[in-house]
Short mmCIF file of C-alpha atoms in Angstrom, two decimals:
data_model
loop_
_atom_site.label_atom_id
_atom_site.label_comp_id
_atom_site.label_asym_id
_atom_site.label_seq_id
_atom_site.Cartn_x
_atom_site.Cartn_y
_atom_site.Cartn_z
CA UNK Q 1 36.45 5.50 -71.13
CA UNK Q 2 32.52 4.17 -71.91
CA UNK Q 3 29.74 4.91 -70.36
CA UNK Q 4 28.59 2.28 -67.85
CA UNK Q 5 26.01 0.45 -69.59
CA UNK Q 6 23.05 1.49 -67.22
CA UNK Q 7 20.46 2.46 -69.69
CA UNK Q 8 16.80 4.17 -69.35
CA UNK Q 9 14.43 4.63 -71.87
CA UNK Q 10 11.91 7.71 -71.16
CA UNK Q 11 9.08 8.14 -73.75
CA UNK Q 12 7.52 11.27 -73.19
CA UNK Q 13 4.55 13.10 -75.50
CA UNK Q 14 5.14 17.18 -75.38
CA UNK Q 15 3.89 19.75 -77.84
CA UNK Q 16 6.95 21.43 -78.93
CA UNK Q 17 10.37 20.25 -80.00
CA UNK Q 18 13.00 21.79 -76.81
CA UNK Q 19 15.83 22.76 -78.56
CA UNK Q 20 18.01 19.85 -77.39
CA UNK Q 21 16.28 17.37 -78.99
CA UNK Q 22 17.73 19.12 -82.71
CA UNK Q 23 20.84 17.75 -81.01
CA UNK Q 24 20.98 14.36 -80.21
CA UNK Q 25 23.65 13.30 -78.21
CA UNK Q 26 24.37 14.97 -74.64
CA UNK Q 27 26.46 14.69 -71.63
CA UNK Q 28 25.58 16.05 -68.34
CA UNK Q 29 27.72 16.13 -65.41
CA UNK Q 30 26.73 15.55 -61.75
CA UNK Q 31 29.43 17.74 -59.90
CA UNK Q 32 29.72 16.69 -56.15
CA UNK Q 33 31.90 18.19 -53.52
CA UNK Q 34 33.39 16.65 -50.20
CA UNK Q 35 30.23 16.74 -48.50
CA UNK Q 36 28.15 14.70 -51.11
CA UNK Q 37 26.21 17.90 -52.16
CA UNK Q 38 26.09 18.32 -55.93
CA UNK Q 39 26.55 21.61 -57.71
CA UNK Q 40 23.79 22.69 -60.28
CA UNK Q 41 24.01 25.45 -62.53
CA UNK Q 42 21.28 28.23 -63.46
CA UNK Q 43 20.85 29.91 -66.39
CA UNK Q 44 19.49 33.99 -65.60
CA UNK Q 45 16.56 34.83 -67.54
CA UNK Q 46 16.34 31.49 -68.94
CA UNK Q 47 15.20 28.92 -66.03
CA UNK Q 48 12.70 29.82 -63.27
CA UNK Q 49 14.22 31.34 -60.29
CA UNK Q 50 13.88 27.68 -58.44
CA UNK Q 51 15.32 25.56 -60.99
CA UNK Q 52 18.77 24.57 -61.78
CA UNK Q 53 20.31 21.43 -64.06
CA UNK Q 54 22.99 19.77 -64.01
CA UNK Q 55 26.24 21.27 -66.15
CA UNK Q 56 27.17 20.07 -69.50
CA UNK Q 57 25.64 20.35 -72.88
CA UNK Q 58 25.48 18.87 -76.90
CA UNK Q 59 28.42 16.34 -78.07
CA UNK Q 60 30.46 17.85 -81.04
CA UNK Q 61 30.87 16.01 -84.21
CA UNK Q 62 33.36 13.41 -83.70
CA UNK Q 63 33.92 14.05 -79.79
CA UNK Q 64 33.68 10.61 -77.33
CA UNK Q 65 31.10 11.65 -74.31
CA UNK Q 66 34.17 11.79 -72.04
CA UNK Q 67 35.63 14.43 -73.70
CA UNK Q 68 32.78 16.26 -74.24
CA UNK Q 69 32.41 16.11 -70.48
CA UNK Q 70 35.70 17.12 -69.75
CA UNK Q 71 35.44 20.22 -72.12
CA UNK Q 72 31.91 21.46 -71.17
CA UNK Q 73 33.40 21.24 -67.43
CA UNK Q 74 36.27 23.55 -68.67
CA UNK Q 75 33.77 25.95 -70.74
CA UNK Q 76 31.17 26.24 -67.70
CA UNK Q 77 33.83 26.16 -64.57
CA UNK Q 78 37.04 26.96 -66.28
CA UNK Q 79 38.53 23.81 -64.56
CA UNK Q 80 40.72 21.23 -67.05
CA UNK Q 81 40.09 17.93 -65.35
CA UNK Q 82 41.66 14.75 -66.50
CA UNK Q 83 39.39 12.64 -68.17
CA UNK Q 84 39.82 9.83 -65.13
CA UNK Q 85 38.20 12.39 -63.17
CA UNK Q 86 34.59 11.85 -64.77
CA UNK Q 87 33.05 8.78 -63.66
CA UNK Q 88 30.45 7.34 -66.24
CA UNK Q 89 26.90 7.06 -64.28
CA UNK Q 90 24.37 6.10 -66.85
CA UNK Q 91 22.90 6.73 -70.13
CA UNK Q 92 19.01 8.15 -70.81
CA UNK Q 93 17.39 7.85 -73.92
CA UNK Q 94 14.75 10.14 -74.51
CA UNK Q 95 11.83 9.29 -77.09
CA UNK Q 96 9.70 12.23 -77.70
CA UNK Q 97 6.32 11.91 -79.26
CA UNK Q 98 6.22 16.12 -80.73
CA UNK Q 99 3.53 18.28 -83.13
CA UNK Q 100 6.58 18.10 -85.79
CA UNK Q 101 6.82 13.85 -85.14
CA UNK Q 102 8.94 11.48 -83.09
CA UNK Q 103 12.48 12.66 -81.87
CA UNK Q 104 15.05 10.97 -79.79
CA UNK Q 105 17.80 12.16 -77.49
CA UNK Q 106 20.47 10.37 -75.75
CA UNK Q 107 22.17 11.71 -72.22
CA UNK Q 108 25.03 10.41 -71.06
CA UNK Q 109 25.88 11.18 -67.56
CA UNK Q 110 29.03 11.68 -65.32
CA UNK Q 111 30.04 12.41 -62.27
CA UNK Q 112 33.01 14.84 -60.89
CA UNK Q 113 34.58 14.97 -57.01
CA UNK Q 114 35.77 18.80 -56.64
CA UNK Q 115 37.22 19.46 -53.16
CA UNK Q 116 36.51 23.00 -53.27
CA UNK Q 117 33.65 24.82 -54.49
CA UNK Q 118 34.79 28.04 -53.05
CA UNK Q 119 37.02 28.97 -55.81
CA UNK Q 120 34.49 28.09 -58.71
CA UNK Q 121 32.81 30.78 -61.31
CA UNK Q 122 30.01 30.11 -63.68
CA UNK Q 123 30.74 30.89 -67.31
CA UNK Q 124 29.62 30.25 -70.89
CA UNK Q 125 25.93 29.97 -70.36
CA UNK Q 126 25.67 29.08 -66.84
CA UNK Q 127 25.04 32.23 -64.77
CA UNK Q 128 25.15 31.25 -60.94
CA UNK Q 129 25.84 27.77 -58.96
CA UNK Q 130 23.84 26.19 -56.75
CA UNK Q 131 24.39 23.63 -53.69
CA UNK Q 132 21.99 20.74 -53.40
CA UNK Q 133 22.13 18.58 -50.88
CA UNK Q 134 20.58 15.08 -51.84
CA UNK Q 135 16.93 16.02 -50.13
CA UNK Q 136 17.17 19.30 -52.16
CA UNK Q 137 17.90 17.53 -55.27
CA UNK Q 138 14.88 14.99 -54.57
CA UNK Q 139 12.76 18.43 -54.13
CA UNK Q 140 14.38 19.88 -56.95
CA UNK Q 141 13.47 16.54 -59.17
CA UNK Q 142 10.07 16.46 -57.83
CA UNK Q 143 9.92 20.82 -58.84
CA UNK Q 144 11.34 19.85 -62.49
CA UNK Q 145 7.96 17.28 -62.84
CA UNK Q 146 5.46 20.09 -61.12
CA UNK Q 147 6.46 23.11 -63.68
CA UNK Q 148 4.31 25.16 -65.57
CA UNK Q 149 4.00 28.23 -67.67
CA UNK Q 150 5.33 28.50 -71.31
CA UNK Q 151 9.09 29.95 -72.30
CA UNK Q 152 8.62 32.57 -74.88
CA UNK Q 153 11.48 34.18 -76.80
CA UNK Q 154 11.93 35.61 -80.23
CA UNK Q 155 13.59 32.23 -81.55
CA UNK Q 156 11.57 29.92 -79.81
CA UNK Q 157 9.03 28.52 -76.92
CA UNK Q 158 8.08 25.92 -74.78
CA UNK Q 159 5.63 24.69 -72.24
CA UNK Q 160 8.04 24.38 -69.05
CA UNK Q 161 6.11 21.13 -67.86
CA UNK Q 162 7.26 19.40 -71.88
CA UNK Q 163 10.93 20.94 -70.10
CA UNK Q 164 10.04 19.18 -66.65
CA UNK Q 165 8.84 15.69 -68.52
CA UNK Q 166 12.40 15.49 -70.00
CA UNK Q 167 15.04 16.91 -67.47
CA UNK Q 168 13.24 15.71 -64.40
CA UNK Q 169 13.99 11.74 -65.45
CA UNK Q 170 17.16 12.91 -66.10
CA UNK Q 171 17.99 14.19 -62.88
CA UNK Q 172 16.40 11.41 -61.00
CA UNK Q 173 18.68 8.93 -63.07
CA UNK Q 174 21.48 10.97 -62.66
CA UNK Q 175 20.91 10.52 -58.73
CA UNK Q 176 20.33 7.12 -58.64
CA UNK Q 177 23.48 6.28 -60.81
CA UNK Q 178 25.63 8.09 -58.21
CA UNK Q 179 23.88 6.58 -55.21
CA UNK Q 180 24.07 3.70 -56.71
CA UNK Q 181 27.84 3.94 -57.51
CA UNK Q 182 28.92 4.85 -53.80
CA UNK Q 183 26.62 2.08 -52.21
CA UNK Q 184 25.74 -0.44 -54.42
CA UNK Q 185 21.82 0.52 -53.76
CA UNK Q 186 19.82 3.37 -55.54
CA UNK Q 187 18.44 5.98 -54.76
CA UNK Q 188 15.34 6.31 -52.99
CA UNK Q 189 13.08 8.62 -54.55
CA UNK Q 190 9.76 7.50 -52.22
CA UNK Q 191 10.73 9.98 -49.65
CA UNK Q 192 10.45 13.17 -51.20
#
């Protein structure tokens, strides 16, 4: 299965490397139930208490986006989907301008249906779910682009709003892809 060929290009200009951009290639996975509300994941002691992200993570060596989909789902919900079940949405290229020089990112992004979130449990890194509905995604979006503060840890740190200037485009992107999906249309990210 390929990704749809709905490409973005977000150039951003942050002070530190984030971690993920040592990685490269990415898949994130908008997880919606039979409501249309999408299912975020948060990350205790990591994220602020108000922030969540979609699920997924890095592409292994060799591994086709779909299948790192598929497996990230199974590491972070301990569900084995098929890999019909992940609907390509669109692709985001990050190019960050950094104190060590330029680095580059790609995010590929799917979509799940699950029926039932009732019987779901966060594991690997993900330590709670969340339920957005699509005006608390917007606000959640719109949160990502408004952080501050700096993360601070014995292996590394950040400024949250460098976090905010690359996840934030993400998640809008991620949105539109879906709305656009389900009715031809995008989106509309003016209302927030």
């Amino acid at each position: 299965m390929e990704i749809r060929e709905t490409l973005f290009t977000e150039k951003v200009t942050i002070r530190d490397p984030i971690g993920n951009l040592y990685r490269k290639n990415h898949v994130l996975i908008l997880v919606v139930n039979e409501k249309g509300n999408f299912l975020l994941g948060k990350k205790k002691d990591f994220y602020p208490s108000h922030i969540a992200r979609m699920l997924g993570g890095a592409m292994n060596e060799g591994e086709t986006p779909v299948c790192a989909a598929q497996r990230e789902i199974r590491e972070e919900l301990s569900l084995n989907l098929p890999v019909t079940s992940f609907k390509p949405l669109c692709t985001v290229t990050t190019q960050a301008e950094t104190k060590e020089g330029y680095m580059e990112m790609r995010t590929q992004i799917f979509s799940i249906n699950i029926p039932d979130f009732r019987e779901l449990k966060p594991s690997d890194d993900v330590s709670d779910l969340q339920t957005f509905t699509s005006a608390e995604y917007k606000r959640l979006v719109k949160s990502m682009e408004d952080l501050v503060g700096e993360y601070v840890s014995e292996k590394f740190s950040f400024l949250w709003s460098d976090w905010g200037k690359i996840y934030a485009p993400i998640h809008r992107h991620a949105l539109e892809g879906y709305g656009a999906g389900l009715r031809g249309g995008s989106e509309d990210f003016s209302s927030q």
